Short mmCIF file of C-alpha atoms and ligand atoms in Angstrom, two decimals:
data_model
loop_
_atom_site.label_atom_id
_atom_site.label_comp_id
_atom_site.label_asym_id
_atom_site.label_seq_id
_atom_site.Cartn_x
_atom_site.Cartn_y
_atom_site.Cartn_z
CA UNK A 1415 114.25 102.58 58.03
CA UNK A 1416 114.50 100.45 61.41
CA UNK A 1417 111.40 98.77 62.31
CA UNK A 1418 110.27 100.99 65.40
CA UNK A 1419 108.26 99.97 68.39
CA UNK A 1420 106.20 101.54 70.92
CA UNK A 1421 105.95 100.01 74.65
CA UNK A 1422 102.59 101.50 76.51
CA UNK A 1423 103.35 101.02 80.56
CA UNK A 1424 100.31 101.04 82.79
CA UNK A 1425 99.17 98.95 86.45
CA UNK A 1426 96.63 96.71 84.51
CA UNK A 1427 93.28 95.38 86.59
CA UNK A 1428 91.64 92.51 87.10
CA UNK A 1429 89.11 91.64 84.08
CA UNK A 1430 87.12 89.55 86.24
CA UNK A 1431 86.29 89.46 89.96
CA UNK A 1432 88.73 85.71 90.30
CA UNK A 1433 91.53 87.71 88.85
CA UNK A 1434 91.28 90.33 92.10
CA UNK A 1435 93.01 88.56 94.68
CA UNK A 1436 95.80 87.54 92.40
CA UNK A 1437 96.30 90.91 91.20
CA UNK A 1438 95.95 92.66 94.36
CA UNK A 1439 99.09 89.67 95.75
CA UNK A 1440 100.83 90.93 92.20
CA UNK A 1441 100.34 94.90 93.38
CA UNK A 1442 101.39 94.47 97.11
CA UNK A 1443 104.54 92.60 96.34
CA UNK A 1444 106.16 95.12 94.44
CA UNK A 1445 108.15 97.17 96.98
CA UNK A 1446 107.57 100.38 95.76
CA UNK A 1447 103.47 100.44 96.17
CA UNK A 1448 103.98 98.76 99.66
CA UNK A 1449 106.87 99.53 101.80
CA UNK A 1450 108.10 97.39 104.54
CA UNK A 1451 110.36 98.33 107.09
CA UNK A 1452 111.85 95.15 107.41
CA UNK A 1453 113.16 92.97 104.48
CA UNK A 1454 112.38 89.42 102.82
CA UNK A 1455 108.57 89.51 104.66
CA UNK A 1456 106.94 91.32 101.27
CA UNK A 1457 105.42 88.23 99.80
CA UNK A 1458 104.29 87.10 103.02
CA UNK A 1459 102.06 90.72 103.66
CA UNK A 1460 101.67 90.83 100.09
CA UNK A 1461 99.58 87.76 100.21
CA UNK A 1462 97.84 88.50 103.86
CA UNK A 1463 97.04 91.76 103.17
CA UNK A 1464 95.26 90.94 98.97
CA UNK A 1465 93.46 87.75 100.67
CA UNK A 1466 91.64 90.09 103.56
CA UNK A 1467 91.26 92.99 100.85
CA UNK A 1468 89.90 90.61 97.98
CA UNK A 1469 85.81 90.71 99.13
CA UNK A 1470 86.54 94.44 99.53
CA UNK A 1471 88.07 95.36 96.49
CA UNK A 1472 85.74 92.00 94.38
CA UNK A 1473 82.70 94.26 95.65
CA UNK A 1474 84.23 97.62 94.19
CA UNK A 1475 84.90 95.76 90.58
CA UNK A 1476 81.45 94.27 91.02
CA UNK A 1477 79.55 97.26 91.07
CA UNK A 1478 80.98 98.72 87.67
CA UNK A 1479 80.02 95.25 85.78
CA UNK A 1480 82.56 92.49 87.46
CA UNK A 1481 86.32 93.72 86.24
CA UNK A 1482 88.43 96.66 85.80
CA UNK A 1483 88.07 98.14 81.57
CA UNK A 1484 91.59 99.01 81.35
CA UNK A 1485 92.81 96.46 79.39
CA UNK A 1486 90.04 97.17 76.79
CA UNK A 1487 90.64 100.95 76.89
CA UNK A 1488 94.43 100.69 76.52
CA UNK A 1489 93.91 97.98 73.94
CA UNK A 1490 91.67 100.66 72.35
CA UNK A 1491 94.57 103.42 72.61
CA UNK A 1492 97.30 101.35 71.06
CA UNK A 1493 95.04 101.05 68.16
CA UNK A 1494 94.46 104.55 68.00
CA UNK A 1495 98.18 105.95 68.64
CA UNK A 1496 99.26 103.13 65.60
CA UNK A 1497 96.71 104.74 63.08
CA UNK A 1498 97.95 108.24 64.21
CA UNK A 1499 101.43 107.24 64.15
CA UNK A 1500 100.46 106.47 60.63
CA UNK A 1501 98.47 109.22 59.34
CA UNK A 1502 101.63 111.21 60.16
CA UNK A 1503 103.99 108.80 58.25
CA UNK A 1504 105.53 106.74 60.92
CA UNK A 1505 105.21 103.00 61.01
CA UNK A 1506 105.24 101.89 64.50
CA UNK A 1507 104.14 98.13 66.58
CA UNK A 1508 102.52 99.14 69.71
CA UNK A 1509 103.13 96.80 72.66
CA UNK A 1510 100.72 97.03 76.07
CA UNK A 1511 102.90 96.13 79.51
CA UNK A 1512 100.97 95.94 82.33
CA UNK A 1513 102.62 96.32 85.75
CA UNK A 1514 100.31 94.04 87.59
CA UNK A 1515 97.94 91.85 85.43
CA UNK A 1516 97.88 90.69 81.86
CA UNK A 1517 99.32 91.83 79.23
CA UNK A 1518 102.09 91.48 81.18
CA UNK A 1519 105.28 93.34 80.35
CA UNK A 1520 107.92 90.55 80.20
CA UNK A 1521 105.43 89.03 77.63
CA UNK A 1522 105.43 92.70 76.04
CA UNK A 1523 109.28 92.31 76.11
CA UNK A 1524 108.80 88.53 74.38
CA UNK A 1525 106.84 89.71 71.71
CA UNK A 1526 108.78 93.13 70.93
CA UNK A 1527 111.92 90.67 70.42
CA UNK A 1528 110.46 87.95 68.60
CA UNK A 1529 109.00 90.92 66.05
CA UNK A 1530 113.03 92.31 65.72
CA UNK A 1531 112.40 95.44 66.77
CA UNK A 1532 115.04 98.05 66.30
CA UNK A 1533 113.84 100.86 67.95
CA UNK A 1534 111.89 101.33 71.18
CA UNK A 1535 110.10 104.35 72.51
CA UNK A 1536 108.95 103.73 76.51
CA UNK A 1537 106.20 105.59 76.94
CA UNK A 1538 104.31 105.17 80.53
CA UNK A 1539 100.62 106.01 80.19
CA UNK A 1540 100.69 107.99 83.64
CA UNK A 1541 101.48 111.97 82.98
CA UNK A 1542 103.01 112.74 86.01
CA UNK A 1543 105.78 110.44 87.25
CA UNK A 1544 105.50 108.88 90.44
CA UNK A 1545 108.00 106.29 92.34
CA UNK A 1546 105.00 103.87 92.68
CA UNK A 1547 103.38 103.94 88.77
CA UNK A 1548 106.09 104.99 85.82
CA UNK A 1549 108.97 104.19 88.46
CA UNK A 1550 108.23 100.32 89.80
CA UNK A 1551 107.64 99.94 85.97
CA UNK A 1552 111.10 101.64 84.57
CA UNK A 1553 112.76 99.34 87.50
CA UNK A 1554 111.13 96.35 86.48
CA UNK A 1555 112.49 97.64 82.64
CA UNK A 1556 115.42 97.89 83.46
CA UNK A 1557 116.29 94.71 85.44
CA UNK A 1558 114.94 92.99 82.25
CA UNK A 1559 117.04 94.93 80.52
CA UNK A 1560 120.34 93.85 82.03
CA UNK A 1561 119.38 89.91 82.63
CA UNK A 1562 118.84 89.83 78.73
CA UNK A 1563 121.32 90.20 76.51
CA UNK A 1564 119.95 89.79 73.09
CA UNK A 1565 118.09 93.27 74.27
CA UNK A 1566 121.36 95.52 74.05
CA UNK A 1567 120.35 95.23 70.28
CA UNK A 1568 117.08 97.21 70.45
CA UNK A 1569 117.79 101.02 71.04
CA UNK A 1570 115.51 102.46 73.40
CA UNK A 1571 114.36 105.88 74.63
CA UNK A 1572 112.31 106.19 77.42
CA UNK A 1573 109.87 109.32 77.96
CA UNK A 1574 109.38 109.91 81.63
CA UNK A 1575 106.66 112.05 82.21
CA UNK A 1576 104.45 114.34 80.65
CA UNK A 1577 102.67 116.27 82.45
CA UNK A 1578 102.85 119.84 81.04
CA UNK A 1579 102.30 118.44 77.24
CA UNK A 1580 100.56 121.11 75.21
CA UNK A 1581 98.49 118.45 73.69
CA UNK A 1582 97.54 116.61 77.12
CA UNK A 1583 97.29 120.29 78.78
CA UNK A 1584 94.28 120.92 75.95
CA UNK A 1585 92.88 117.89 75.66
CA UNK A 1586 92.25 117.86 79.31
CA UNK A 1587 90.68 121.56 79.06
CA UNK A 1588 88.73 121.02 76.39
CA UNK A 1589 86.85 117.96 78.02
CA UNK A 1590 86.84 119.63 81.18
CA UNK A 1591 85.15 122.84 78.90
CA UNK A 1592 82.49 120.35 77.46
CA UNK A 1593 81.27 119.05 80.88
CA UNK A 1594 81.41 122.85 82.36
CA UNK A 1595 79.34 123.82 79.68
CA UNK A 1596 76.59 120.90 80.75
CA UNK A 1597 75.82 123.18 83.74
CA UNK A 1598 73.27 126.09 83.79
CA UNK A 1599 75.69 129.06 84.67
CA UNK A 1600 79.30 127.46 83.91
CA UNK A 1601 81.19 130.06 85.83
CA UNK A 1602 79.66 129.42 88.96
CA UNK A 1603 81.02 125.59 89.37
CA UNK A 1604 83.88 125.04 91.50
CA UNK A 1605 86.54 122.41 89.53
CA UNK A 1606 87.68 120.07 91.61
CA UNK A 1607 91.01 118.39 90.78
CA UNK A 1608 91.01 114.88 92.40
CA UNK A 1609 94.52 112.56 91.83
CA UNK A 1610 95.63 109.19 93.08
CA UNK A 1611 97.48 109.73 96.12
CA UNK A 1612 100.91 108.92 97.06
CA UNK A 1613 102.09 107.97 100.59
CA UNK A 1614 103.69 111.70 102.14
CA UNK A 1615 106.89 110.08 102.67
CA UNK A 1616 107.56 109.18 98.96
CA UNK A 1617 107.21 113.38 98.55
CA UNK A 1618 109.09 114.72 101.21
CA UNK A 1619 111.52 111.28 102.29
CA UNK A 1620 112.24 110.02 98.93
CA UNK A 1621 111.96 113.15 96.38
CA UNK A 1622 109.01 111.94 94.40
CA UNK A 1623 108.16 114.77 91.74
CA UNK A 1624 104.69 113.69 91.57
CA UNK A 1625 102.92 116.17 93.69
CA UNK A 1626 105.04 118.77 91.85
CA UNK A 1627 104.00 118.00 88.48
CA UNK A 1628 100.06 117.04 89.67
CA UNK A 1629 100.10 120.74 90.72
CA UNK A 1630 101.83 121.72 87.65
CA UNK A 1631 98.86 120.00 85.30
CA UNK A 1632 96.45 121.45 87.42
CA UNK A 1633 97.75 124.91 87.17
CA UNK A 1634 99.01 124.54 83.26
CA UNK A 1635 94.71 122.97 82.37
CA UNK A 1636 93.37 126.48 84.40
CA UNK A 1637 95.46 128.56 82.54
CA UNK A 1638 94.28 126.83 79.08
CA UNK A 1639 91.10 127.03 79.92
CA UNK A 1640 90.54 130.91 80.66
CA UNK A 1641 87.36 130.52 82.44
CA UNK A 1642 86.74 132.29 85.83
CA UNK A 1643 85.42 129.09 87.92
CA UNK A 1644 86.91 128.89 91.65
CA UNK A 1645 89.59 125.40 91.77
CA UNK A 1646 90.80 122.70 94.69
CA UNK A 1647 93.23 119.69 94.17
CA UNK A 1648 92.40 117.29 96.30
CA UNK A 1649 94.30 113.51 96.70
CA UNK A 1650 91.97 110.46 96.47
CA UNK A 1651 92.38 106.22 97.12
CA UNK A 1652 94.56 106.18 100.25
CA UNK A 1653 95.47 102.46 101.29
CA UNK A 1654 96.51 101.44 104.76
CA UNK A 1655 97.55 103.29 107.69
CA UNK A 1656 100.49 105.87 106.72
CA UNK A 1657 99.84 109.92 105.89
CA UNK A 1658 99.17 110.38 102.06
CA UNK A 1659 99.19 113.78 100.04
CA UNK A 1660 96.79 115.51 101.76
CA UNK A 1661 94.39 117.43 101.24
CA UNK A 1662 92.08 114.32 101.09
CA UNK A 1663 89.42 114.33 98.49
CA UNK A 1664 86.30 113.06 100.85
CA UNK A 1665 87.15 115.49 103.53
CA UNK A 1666 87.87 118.78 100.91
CA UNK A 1667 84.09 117.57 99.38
CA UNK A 1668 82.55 117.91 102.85
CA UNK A 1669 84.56 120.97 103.47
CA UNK A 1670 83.45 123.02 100.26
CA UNK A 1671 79.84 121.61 100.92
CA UNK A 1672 79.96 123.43 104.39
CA UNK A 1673 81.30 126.27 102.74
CA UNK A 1674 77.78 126.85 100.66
CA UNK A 1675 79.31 125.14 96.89
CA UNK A 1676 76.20 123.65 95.49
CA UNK A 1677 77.97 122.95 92.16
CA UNK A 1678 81.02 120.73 91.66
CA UNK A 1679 83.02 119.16 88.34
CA UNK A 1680 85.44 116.53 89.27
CA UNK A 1681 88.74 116.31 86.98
CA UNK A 1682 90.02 112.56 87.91
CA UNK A 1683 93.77 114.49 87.33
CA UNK A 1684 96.02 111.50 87.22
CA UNK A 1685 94.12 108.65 84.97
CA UNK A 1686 93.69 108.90 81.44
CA UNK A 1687 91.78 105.79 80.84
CA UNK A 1688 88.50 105.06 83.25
CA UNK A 1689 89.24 103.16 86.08
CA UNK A 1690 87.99 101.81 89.52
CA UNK A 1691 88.94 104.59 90.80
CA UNK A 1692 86.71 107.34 88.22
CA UNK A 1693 83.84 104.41 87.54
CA UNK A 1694 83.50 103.22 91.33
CA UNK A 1695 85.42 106.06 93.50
CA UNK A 1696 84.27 109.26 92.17
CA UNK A 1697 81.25 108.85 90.07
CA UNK A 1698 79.66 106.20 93.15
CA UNK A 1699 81.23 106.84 96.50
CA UNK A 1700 81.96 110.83 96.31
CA UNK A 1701 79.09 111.54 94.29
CA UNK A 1702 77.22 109.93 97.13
CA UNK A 1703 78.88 112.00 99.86
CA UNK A 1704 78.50 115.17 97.56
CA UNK A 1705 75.06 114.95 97.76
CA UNK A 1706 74.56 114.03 101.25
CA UNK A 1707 76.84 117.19 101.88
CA UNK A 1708 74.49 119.27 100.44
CA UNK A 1709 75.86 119.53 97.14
CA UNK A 1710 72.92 119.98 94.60
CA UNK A 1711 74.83 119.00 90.75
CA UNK A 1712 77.97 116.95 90.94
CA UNK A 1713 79.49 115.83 87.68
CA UNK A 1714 82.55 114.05 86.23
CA UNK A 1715 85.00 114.96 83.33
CA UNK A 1716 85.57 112.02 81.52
CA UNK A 1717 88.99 110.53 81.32
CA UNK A 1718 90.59 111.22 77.81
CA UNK A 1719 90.76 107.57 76.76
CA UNK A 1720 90.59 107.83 72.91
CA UNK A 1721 89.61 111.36 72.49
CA UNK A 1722 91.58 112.58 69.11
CA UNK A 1723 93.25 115.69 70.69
CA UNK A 1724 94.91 113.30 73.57
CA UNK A 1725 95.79 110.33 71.26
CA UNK A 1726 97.83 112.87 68.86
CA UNK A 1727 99.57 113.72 72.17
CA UNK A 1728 100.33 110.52 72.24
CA UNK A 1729 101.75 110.35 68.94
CA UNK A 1730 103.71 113.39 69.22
CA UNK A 1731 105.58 112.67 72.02
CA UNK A 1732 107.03 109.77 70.47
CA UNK A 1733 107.67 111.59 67.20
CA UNK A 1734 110.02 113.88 69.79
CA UNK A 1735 111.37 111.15 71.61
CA UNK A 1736 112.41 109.35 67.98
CA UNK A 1737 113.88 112.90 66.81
CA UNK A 1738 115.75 113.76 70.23
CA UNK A 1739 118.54 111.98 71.69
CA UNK A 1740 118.07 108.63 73.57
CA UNK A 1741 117.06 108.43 77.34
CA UNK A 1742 117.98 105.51 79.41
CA UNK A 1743 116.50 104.16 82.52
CA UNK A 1744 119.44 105.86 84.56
CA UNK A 1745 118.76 109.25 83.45
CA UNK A 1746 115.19 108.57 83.89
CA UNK A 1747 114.68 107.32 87.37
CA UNK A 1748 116.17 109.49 89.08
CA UNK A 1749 114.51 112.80 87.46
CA UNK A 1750 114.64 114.67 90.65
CA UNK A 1751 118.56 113.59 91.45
CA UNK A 1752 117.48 112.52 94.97
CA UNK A 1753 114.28 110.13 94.15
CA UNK A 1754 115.12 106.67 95.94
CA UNK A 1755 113.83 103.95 94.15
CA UNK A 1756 113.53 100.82 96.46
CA UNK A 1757 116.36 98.42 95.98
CA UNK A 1758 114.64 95.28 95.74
CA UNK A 1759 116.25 93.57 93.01
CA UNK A 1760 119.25 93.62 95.53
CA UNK A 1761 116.77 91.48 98.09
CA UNK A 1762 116.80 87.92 97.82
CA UNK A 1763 113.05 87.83 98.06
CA UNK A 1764 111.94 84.67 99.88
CA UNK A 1765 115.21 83.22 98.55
CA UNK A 1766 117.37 82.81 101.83
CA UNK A 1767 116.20 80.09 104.49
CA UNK A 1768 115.39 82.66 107.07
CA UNK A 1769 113.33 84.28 105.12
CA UNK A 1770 111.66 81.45 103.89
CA UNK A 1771 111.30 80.83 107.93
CA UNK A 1772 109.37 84.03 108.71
CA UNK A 1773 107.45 83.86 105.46
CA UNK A 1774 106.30 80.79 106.96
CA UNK A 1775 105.73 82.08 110.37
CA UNK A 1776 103.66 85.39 109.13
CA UNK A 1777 101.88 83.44 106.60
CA UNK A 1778 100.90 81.21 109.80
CA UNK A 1779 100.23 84.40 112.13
CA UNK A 1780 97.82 85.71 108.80
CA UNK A 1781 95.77 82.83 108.53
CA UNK A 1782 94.77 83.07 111.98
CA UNK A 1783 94.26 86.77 111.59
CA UNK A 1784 92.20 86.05 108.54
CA UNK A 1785 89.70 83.53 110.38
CA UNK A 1786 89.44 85.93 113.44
CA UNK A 1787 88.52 89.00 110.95
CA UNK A 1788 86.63 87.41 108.80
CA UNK A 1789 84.30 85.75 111.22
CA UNK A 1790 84.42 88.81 113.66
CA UNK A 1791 84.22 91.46 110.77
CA UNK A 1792 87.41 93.18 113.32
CA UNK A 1793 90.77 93.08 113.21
CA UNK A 1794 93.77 94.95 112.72
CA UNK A 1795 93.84 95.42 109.12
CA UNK A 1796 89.93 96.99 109.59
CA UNK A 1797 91.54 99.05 111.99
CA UNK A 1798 94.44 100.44 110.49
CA UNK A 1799 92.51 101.09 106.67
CA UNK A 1800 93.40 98.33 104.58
CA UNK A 1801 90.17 97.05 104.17
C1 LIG D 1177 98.61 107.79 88.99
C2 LIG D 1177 97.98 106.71 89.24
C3 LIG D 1177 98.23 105.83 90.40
C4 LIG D 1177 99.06 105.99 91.52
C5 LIG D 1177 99.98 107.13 91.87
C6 LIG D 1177 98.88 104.82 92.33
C7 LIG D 1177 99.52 104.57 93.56
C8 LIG D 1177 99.12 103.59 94.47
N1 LIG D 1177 98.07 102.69 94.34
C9 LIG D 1177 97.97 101.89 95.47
C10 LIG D 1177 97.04 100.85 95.71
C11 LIG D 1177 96.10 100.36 94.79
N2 LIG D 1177 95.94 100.75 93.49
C12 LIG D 1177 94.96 100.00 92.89
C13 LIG D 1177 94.50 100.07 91.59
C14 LIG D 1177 94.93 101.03 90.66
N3 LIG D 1177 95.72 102.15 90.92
C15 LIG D 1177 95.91 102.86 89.75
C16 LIG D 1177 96.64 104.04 89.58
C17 LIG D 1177 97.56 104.57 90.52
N4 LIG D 1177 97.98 104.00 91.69
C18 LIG D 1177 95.20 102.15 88.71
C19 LIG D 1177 95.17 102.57 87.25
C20 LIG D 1177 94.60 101.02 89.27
C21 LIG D 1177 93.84 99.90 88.52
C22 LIG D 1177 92.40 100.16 88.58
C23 LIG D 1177 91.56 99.18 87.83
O1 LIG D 1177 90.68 99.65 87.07
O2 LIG D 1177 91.66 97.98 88.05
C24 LIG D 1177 94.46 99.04 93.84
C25 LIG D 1177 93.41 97.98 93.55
C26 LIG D 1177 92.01 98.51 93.64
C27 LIG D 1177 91.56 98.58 95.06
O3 LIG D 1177 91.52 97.55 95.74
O4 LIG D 1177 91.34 99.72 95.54
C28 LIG D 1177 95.17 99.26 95.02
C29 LIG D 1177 95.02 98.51 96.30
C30 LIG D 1177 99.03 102.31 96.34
C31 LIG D 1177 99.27 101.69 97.71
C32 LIG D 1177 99.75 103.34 95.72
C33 LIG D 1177 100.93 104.12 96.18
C34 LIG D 1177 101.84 103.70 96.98
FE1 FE2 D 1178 96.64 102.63 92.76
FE1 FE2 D 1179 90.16 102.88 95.58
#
């Protein structure tokens, strides 16, 4: 029997508030979360725009205990999707690669060929692919992947989404179920679907299925859960200046308020492990603007993290992806035939001496900017929504 490995994918977060900065300069030089229009400036931006957001974003992580619990829960899920593995007779490793912060994946990648691994299942811990989250990752994969050649020896499959999983389909109704059933009169409270946006253009410019297969979860958990409760999917976290997904979660809130709903559950549709975004975002700042709306009970389903029914999900999708035939990063990236996945491994990043010049020159131009805005509290970046 080959030894077999598991590689989890996720962003990663900062696990205390020094690591913010650094990760958010990690996260907004990666071309496919921010998109320039004009090459070889990304690490420049990338470290203007994470040194004005840091005292934003510090405060965020502050307020649910000083870091992000990611690592922890994911740490927690490997452990669980090993003994699973187990219970139904498969030995697997299970590796954690984080996009952004520590565990990194090339040290994932170090580790999975100093054990010998044989055999490799990729399996992203988002459910619904999306050119910014499983995507950058798969890239990043991939260019490893060719610059190393004692990897053509480990066989790899990689799973690229998962969003209409029996097993994640019920394990997101029943939890959804259990907090419905917290309420008075169950069938009166509206669900309300809230994802992670994605800019509009990676949709409708650059064939991202994600909005697709959100919908397609959404639609797949009502079904499973036969109950007769009115639903909205909304799109939540928008960064900078550009149109996201809309509808936007804040305004739908206000919106249903208006419209007389006194009872709301929020489904956070697009994490599976609590988050800034479900600790901070939805259970502080919407909860808050539910309630100020006129909203009378607001409550949260909590994200599956270790909850049995999702972890043997888990384990069953790489029990299929061991049985079926191999999937490469080709046939994966592309699952919509026209997604365009940046090119930037074709960019010599900061590499040529004119862009080394206008790194210089917007790094200069930035500093300025960040003395003006932080000692005015205005500026551009205020302005346009990146702080
Ligand atoms: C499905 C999940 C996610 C999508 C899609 C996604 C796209 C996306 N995110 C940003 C910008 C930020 N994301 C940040 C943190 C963060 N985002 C996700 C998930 C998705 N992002 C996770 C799991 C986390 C980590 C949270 C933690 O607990 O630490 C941040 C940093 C936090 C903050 O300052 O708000 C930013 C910024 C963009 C621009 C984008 C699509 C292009
Ligand atoms: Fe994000
Ligand atoms: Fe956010």
């Amino acid at each position: 029997m080959s030894r077999v490995g598991v590689l989890l994918l996720n962003l990663g977060g900062p696990e205390q508030l020094e690591d913010v900065r650094p990760f958010l300069y990690n996260l907004f030089s990666d071309p496919e979360i921010l998109r320039l229009p004009v090459q070889g400036l990304q690490k420049a931006f990338a470290w203007f725009i994470s040194t004005l957001r840091a005292s934003t974003s510090q405060e965020n992580y502050r307020r649910i205990g000083g870091g992000s619990p990611l690592r922890r829960i994911t740490e927690a899920q490997a452990k669980a999707l090993q003994d699973d593995l187990k219970s139904k007779g498969q030995e697997a490793k299970i590796y954690i690669g984080m996009r952004y912060w520590h565990p990194f994946t090339d040290d994932a990648i170090a580790n999975i060929k100093k054990d010998g691994i044989e055999e490799l299942i990729i399996l992203p811990l988002y459910p619904q692919f999306s050119i910014s989250t499983s995507g950058s990752s798969f890239r990043l994969l991939e260019k490893l992947w060719t610059d190393d050649p004692d990897l053509q020896n480990i066989k790899y499959s990689v799973i690229p989404s998962w969003y209409d999983h029996p097993g994640y389909i019920a394990s997101m109704s029943n939890l959804l179920k259990e907090e419905l059933d917290q309420f008075e009169n169950p069938d009166d409270v509206t669900v309300f679907f809230s994802a992670h946006g994605v800019p509009k253009s990676y949709v409708e410019e650059d064939g991202d299925p994600y909005q697709k297969e959100i919908e397609s979860s959404t639609k797949l958990i009502m079904q499973t859960l036969q109950r007769p409760n009115p639903s909205v999917l909304a799109y939540q976290s928008r960064v900078g200046p550009k149109e996201w997904l809309q509808p936007y979660t804040d305004e739908v809130i206000v919106e249903i308020a208006e419209q007389g709903v006194k009872r709301m559950v929020v489904v956070p549709i697009s994490f599976i492990s609590e988050h800034i975004e479900t600790l901070q975002e939805i259970d502080m700042e919407y909860r808050e603007l539910a309630l100020e709306s006129g909203v009378e009970e607001f409550r949260r389903v909590p994200a599956p993290n270790i909850e049995p029914t999702f972890i043997s999900a888990l384990s069953n999708l790489v029990l299929n992806a061991l049985a079926k035939p191999a999937l490469d990063f080709s046939q994966v990236m592309h699952p919509a035939k026209q997604v365009k996945i940046y090119p930037q491994e074709q960019r010599a990043w900061g590499m040529t001496r004119a862009a080394e010049r206008w790194n210089g020159r917007v790094a200069m131009v930035g500093f300025i900017g960040l003395i003006v805005e932080l000692v005015s509290g205005h500026g551009p970046l205020h302005l346009i929504g990146l702080l």
